C-alpha cells in the first residue's frame, strides 16, 4: 500500500504476500486499461481535484475491505460467504490497483496534502455524509465517517470463529460499503474525468448490490441486527 494509508496501520499478517500478488496483477491490468485515458485528450486531474482525493481515500478504504474479506475467506465454513469474500477481495484489489495507476499516470503523489475526505466538502453527498465544509476532519473522524472498522473490531474479527465470525464480518462489511457509496456519489457529482466517473458509478452500483446480498446472508444465518 502507498503512503496514503500510513495512519493507524496494522502489522502485516499472513495474507501480506497474497495482497502483494493481487496488487501486482491489478496494477498490470490497470496499466493495460490506461490507453483509455490517453485517448480522452483532456487535461489530467490535479492534486487537489476530486478525482485525486477519491483515488487516494478509496485506496485506503479498499485496503481494509480486502483485509477483512481475506480474513473471513480463510476461515469461514459457509460456501456462500467464501464466494462473497473472494469477490470483494479480488474486485476491490483490481479497483485499488487501477486507482493507484491513475495517480501515477497523472503525475501525482499517492499521498495528498489535504485531509481525508476534504475533497468531498463541496458535494451534496459529502454534506449528507457529515463532511464539514468549514473545518477538515481528523483521520480518525474520516475513517469513522467512511464506515471503516477500528483496530479493536479488526482484532475481534481475527479472533472470532464460526457463525460469530461470519456475522461480525457481514456487519462490518455492510457498514464499510455504506461508507464507500457516498464517496463514489460525490465523485460523480464533482468529477470530470470520464474513466474515473465510470469507476465511481460502478462502485456505487456494485456495493449497493453487495449490501443487499450480505443482508440476505445475515437473514439466512440468523445474525443479530
mmCIF file of N, CA and C in Angstrom, residues 147-224:
data_model
loop_
_atom_site.group_PDB
_atom_site.id
_atom_site.type_symbol
_atom_site.label_atom_id
_atom_site.label_comp_id
_atom_site.label_asym_id
_atom_site.label_seq_id
_atom_site.Cartn_x
_atom_site.Cartn_y
_atom_site.Cartn_z
ATOM 1 N N UNK A 147 -17.016 4.543 7.393
ATOM 2 C CA UNK A 147 -17.516 3.235 7.789
ATOM 3 C C UNK A 147 -16.439 2.213 8.058
ATOM 4 N N UNK A 148 -15.198 2.651 8.242
ATOM 5 C CA UNK A 148 -14.099 1.717 8.416
ATOM 6 C C UNK A 148 -14.087 1.123 9.826
ATOM 7 N N UNK A 149 -13.603 -0.095 9.925
ATOM 8 C CA UNK A 149 -13.516 -0.782 11.202
ATOM 9 C C UNK A 149 -12.345 -0.239 12.020
ATOM 10 N N UNK A 150 -12.516 -0.230 13.325
ATOM 11 C CA UNK A 150 -11.432 0.159 14.225
ATOM 12 C C UNK A 150 -10.468 -1.009 14.387
ATOM 13 N N UNK A 151 -9.309 -0.735 14.967
ATOM 14 C CA UNK A 151 -8.353 -1.812 15.245
ATOM 15 C C UNK A 151 -8.959 -2.864 16.163
ATOM 16 N N UNK A 152 -9.735 -2.437 17.151
ATOM 17 C CA UNK A 152 -10.368 -3.395 18.059
ATOM 18 C C UNK A 152 -11.354 -4.286 17.313
ATOM 19 N N UNK A 153 -12.081 -3.708 16.372
ATOM 20 C CA UNK A 153 -13.031 -4.508 15.588
ATOM 21 C C UNK A 153 -12.303 -5.490 14.681
ATOM 22 N N UNK A 154 -11.183 -5.070 14.108
ATOM 23 C CA UNK A 154 -10.404 -5.988 13.283
ATOM 24 C C UNK A 154 -9.824 -7.119 14.124
ATOM 25 N N UNK A 155 -9.386 -6.800 15.340
ATOM 26 C CA UNK A 155 -8.890 -7.842 16.242
ATOM 27 C C UNK A 155 -10.005 -8.822 16.598
ATOM 28 N N UNK A 156 -11.212 -8.301 16.830
ATOM 29 C CA UNK A 156 -12.349 -9.168 17.162
ATOM 30 C C UNK A 156 -12.681 -10.089 15.994
ATOM 31 N N UNK A 157 -12.596 -9.561 14.766
ATOM 32 C CA UNK A 157 -12.856 -10.394 13.591
ATOM 33 C C UNK A 157 -11.798 -11.486 13.463
ATOM 34 N N UNK A 158 -10.566 -11.145 13.747
ATOM 35 C CA UNK A 158 -9.493 -12.135 13.668
ATOM 36 C C UNK A 158 -9.687 -13.236 14.711
ATOM 37 N N UNK A 159 -10.152 -12.864 15.893
ATOM 38 C CA UNK A 159 -10.302 -13.840 16.982
ATOM 39 C C UNK A 159 -11.569 -14.678 16.858
ATOM 40 N N UNK A 160 -12.593 -14.159 16.193
ATOM 41 C CA UNK A 160 -13.883 -14.848 16.116
ATOM 42 C C UNK A 160 -13.790 -16.076 15.212
ATOM 43 N N UNK A 161 -14.664 -17.048 15.481
ATOM 44 C CA UNK A 161 -14.729 -18.258 14.670
ATOM 45 C C UNK A 161 -16.185 -18.588 14.374
ATOM 46 N N UNK A 162 -16.395 -19.470 13.405
ATOM 47 C CA UNK A 162 -17.717 -19.983 13.120
ATOM 48 C C UNK A 162 -18.717 -18.908 12.725
ATOM 49 N N UNK A 163 -19.960 -19.113 13.141
ATOM 50 C CA UNK A 163 -21.020 -18.180 12.778
ATOM 51 C C UNK A 163 -20.786 -16.797 13.366
ATOM 52 N N UNK A 164 -20.152 -16.735 14.535
ATOM 53 C CA UNK A 164 -19.840 -15.430 15.120
ATOM 54 C C UNK A 164 -18.954 -14.612 14.181
ATOM 55 N N UNK A 165 -17.952 -15.257 13.598
ATOM 56 C CA UNK A 165 -17.066 -14.564 12.672
ATOM 57 C C UNK A 165 -17.818 -14.139 11.411
ATOM 58 N N UNK A 166 -18.647 -15.036 10.887
ATOM 59 C CA UNK A 166 -19.410 -14.712 9.685
ATOM 60 C C UNK A 166 -20.309 -13.497 9.919
ATOM 61 N N UNK A 167 -21.022 -13.499 11.025
ATOM 62 C CA UNK A 167 -21.949 -12.402 11.310
ATOM 63 C C UNK A 167 -21.210 -11.094 11.571
ATOM 64 N N UNK A 168 -20.066 -11.164 12.259
ATOM 65 C CA UNK A 168 -19.300 -9.955 12.521
ATOM 66 C C UNK A 168 -18.758 -9.383 11.211
ATOM 67 N N UNK A 169 -18.256 -10.251 10.346
ATOM 68 C CA UNK A 169 -17.776 -9.796 9.045
ATOM 69 C C UNK A 169 -18.882 -9.088 8.267
ATOM 70 N N UNK A 170 -20.055 -9.684 8.216
ATOM 71 C CA UNK A 170 -21.162 -9.092 7.467
ATOM 72 C C UNK A 170 -21.526 -7.718 8.017
ATOM 73 N N UNK A 171 -21.575 -7.599 9.335
ATOM 74 C CA UNK A 171 -21.906 -6.313 9.952
ATOM 75 C C UNK A 171 -20.864 -5.252 9.609
ATOM 76 N N UNK A 172 -19.596 -5.613 9.730
ATOM 77 C CA UNK A 172 -18.523 -4.660 9.455
ATOM 78 C C UNK A 172 -18.464 -4.296 7.972
ATOM 79 N N UNK A 173 -18.669 -5.287 7.097
ATOM 80 C CA UNK A 173 -18.543 -5.006 5.669
ATOM 81 C C UNK A 173 -19.737 -4.217 5.144
ATOM 82 N N UNK A 174 -20.917 -4.460 5.674
ATOM 83 C CA UNK A 174 -22.073 -3.655 5.272
ATOM 84 C C UNK A 174 -21.826 -2.192 5.626
ATOM 85 N N UNK A 175 -21.371 -1.951 6.837
ATOM 86 C CA UNK A 175 -21.067 -0.569 7.248
ATOM 87 C C UNK A 175 -19.962 0.026 6.375
ATOM 88 N N UNK A 176 -18.980 -0.789 6.052
ATOM 89 C CA UNK A 176 -17.868 -0.353 5.206
ATOM 90 C C UNK A 176 -18.380 0.076 3.833
ATOM 91 N N UNK A 177 -19.231 -0.741 3.241
ATOM 92 C CA UNK A 177 -19.817 -0.404 1.936
ATOM 93 C C UNK A 177 -20.676 0.856 2.028
ATOM 94 N N UNK A 178 -21.435 0.972 3.096
ATOM 95 C CA UNK A 178 -22.287 2.150 3.267
ATOM 96 C C UNK A 178 -21.457 3.430 3.353
ATOM 97 N N UNK A 179 -20.206 3.320 3.785
ATOM 98 C CA UNK A 179 -19.324 4.474 3.803
ATOM 99 C C UNK A 179 -18.721 4.787 2.450
ATOM 100 N N UNK A 180 -18.592 3.772 1.600
ATOM 101 C CA UNK A 180 -17.981 3.974 0.280
ATOM 102 C C UNK A 180 -18.943 4.601 -0.715
ATOM 103 N N UNK A 181 -20.206 4.260 -0.615
ATOM 104 C CA UNK A 181 -21.174 4.710 -1.621
ATOM 105 C C UNK A 181 -21.252 6.235 -1.705
ATOM 106 N N UNK A 182 -21.341 6.980 -0.584
ATOM 107 C CA UNK A 182 -21.348 8.445 -0.707
ATOM 108 C C UNK A 182 -20.062 9.009 -1.307
ATOM 109 N N UNK A 183 -18.930 8.345 -1.102
ATOM 110 C CA UNK A 183 -17.689 8.788 -1.714
ATOM 111 C C UNK A 183 -17.784 8.683 -3.233
ATOM 112 N N UNK A 184 -18.320 7.562 -3.698
ATOM 113 C CA UNK A 184 -18.485 7.390 -5.140
ATOM 114 C C UNK A 184 -19.490 8.390 -5.691
ATOM 115 N N UNK A 185 -20.570 8.617 -4.962
ATOM 116 C CA UNK A 185 -21.582 9.578 -5.408
ATOM 117 C C UNK A 185 -21.018 10.997 -5.460
ATOM 118 N N UNK A 186 -20.130 11.321 -4.515
ATOM 119 C CA UNK A 186 -19.520 12.652 -4.509
ATOM 120 C C UNK A 186 -18.636 12.849 -5.727
ATOM 121 N N UNK A 187 -17.899 11.813 -6.127
ATOM 122 C CA UNK A 187 -17.061 11.958 -7.318
ATOM 123 C C UNK A 187 -17.926 12.117 -8.568
ATOM 124 N N UNK A 188 -19.006 11.355 -8.649
ATOM 125 C CA UNK A 188 -19.915 11.503 -9.794
ATOM 126 C C UNK A 188 -20.445 12.935 -9.864
ATOM 127 N N UNK A 189 -20.692 13.524 -8.698
ATOM 128 C CA UNK A 189 -21.214 14.891 -8.641
ATOM 129 C C UNK A 189 -20.155 15.933 -9.000
ATOM 130 N N UNK A 190 -18.921 15.725 -8.555
ATOM 131 C CA UNK A 190 -17.896 16.760 -8.664
ATOM 132 C C UNK A 190 -16.877 16.528 -9.781
ATOM 133 N N UNK A 191 -16.673 15.292 -10.180
ATOM 134 C CA UNK A 191 -15.578 14.966 -11.089
ATOM 135 C C UNK A 191 -15.884 15.256 -12.546
ATOM 136 N N UNK A 192 -14.822 15.208 -13.359
ATOM 137 C CA UNK A 192 -14.951 15.451 -14.800
ATOM 138 C C UNK A 192 -14.266 14.376 -15.642
ATOM 139 N N UNK A 193 -13.372 13.590 -15.055
ATOM 140 C CA UNK A 193 -12.647 12.579 -15.809
ATOM 141 C C UNK A 193 -13.577 11.402 -16.107
ATOM 142 N N UNK A 194 -13.738 11.099 -17.383
ATOM 143 C CA UNK A 194 -14.740 10.118 -17.809
ATOM 144 C C UNK A 194 -14.483 8.733 -17.220
ATOM 145 N N UNK A 195 -13.228 8.272 -17.243
ATOM 146 C CA UNK A 195 -12.933 6.932 -16.733
ATOM 147 C C UNK A 195 -13.158 6.867 -15.227
ATOM 148 N N UNK A 196 -12.736 7.892 -14.496
ATOM 149 C CA UNK A 196 -12.937 7.903 -13.052
ATOM 150 C C UNK A 196 -14.424 7.916 -12.707
ATOM 151 N N UNK A 197 -15.212 8.649 -13.477
ATOM 152 C CA UNK A 197 -16.653 8.690 -13.231
ATOM 153 C C UNK A 197 -17.281 7.323 -13.480
ATOM 154 N N UNK A 198 -16.814 6.631 -14.497
ATOM 155 C CA UNK A 198 -17.335 5.293 -14.782
ATOM 156 C C UNK A 198 -17.046 4.340 -13.629
ATOM 157 N N UNK A 199 -15.830 4.394 -13.098
ATOM 158 C CA UNK A 199 -15.466 3.534 -11.975
ATOM 159 C C UNK A 199 -16.292 3.888 -10.730
ATOM 160 N N UNK A 200 -16.467 5.177 -10.465
ATOM 161 C CA UNK A 200 -17.255 5.598 -9.306
ATOM 162 C C UNK A 200 -18.697 5.100 -9.406
ATOM 163 N N UNK A 201 -19.281 5.213 -10.587
ATOM 164 C CA UNK A 201 -20.643 4.724 -10.790
ATOM 165 C C UNK A 201 -20.713 3.212 -10.580
ATOM 166 N N UNK A 202 -19.680 2.509 -11.035
ATOM 167 C CA UNK A 202 -19.627 1.061 -10.857
ATOM 168 C C UNK A 202 -19.518 0.691 -9.382
ATOM 169 N N UNK A 203 -18.711 1.437 -8.625
ATOM 170 C CA UNK A 203 -18.563 1.175 -7.192
ATOM 171 C C UNK A 203 -19.889 1.391 -6.473
ATOM 172 N N UNK A 204 -20.570 2.492 -6.772
ATOM 173 C CA UNK A 204 -21.845 2.772 -6.100
ATOM 174 C C UNK A 204 -22.862 1.678 -6.388
ATOM 175 N N UNK A 205 -22.964 1.267 -7.644
ATOM 176 C CA UNK A 205 -23.941 0.234 -8.004
ATOM 177 C C UNK A 205 -23.535 -1.129 -7.448
ATOM 178 N N UNK A 206 -22.255 -1.481 -7.586
ATOM 179 C CA UNK A 206 -21.789 -2.787 -7.148
ATOM 180 C C UNK A 206 -21.882 -2.981 -5.653
ATOM 181 N N UNK A 207 -21.503 -1.953 -4.894
ATOM 182 C CA UNK A 207 -21.527 -2.108 -3.441
ATOM 183 C C UNK A 207 -22.951 -2.051 -2.899
ATOM 184 N N UNK A 208 -23.851 -1.348 -3.571
ATOM 185 C CA UNK A 208 -25.259 -1.394 -3.185
ATOM 186 C C UNK A 208 -25.803 -2.810 -3.349
ATOM 187 N N UNK A 209 -25.466 -3.456 -4.472
ATOM 188 C CA UNK A 209 -25.909 -4.834 -4.708
ATOM 189 C C UNK A 209 -25.296 -5.785 -3.683
ATOM 190 N N UNK A 210 -24.029 -5.561 -3.328
ATOM 191 C CA UNK A 210 -23.384 -6.427 -2.343
ATOM 192 C C UNK A 210 -23.993 -6.247 -0.960
ATOM 193 N N UNK A 211 -24.415 -5.051 -0.612
ATOM 194 C CA UNK A 211 -25.103 -4.843 0.664
ATOM 195 C C UNK A 211 -26.376 -5.683 0.702
ATOM 196 N N UNK A 212 -27.144 -5.659 -0.379
ATOM 197 C CA UNK A 212 -28.367 -6.468 -0.441
ATOM 198 C C UNK A 212 -28.040 -7.953 -0.263
ATOM 199 N N UNK A 213 -26.971 -8.409 -0.920
ATOM 200 C CA UNK A 213 -26.576 -9.814 -0.816
ATOM 201 C C UNK A 213 -26.146 -10.158 0.609
ATOM 202 N N UNK A 214 -25.385 -9.267 1.239
ATOM 203 C CA UNK A 214 -24.922 -9.534 2.605
ATOM 204 C C UNK A 214 -26.072 -9.514 3.596
ATOM 205 N N UNK A 215 -27.039 -8.657 3.398
ATOM 206 C CA UNK A 215 -28.200 -8.634 4.285
ATOM 207 C C UNK A 215 -29.005 -9.920 4.148
ATOM 208 N N UNK A 216 -29.065 -10.459 2.937
ATOM 209 C CA UNK A 216 -29.753 -11.742 2.744
ATOM 210 C C UNK A 216 -29.008 -12.870 3.479
ATOM 211 N N UNK A 217 -27.695 -12.837 3.458
ATOM 212 C CA UNK A 217 -26.915 -13.850 4.179
ATOM 213 C C UNK A 217 -27.103 -13.681 5.685
ATOM 214 N N UNK A 218 -27.133 -12.434 6.158
ATOM 215 C CA UNK A 218 -27.406 -12.184 7.574
ATOM 216 C C UNK A 218 -28.721 -12.847 7.994
ATOM 217 N N UNK A 219 -29.750 -12.659 7.174
ATOM 218 C CA UNK A 219 -31.058 -13.248 7.498
ATOM 219 C C UNK A 219 -30.988 -14.769 7.512
ATOM 220 N N UNK A 220 -30.280 -15.345 6.536
ATOM 221 C CA UNK A 220 -30.153 -16.806 6.487
ATOM 222 C C UNK A 220 -29.425 -17.367 7.692
ATOM 223 N N UNK A 221 -28.385 -16.677 8.126
ATOM 224 C CA UNK A 221 -27.595 -17.146 9.266
ATOM 225 C C UNK A 221 -28.222 -16.812 10.604
ATOM 226 N N UNK A 222 -29.236 -15.925 10.596
ATOM 227 C CA UNK A 222 -29.852 -15.529 11.857
ATOM 228 C C UNK A 222 -28.971 -14.602 12.667
ATOM 229 N N UNK A 223 -28.181 -13.762 11.978
ATOM 230 C CA UNK A 223 -27.319 -12.810 12.683
ATOM 231 C C UNK A 223 -28.170 -11.775 13.406
ATOM 232 N N UNK A 224 -27.751 -11.411 14.612
ATOM 233 C CA UNK A 224 -28.455 -10.363 15.361
ATOM 234 C C UNK A 224 -28.256 -9.039 14.650
#
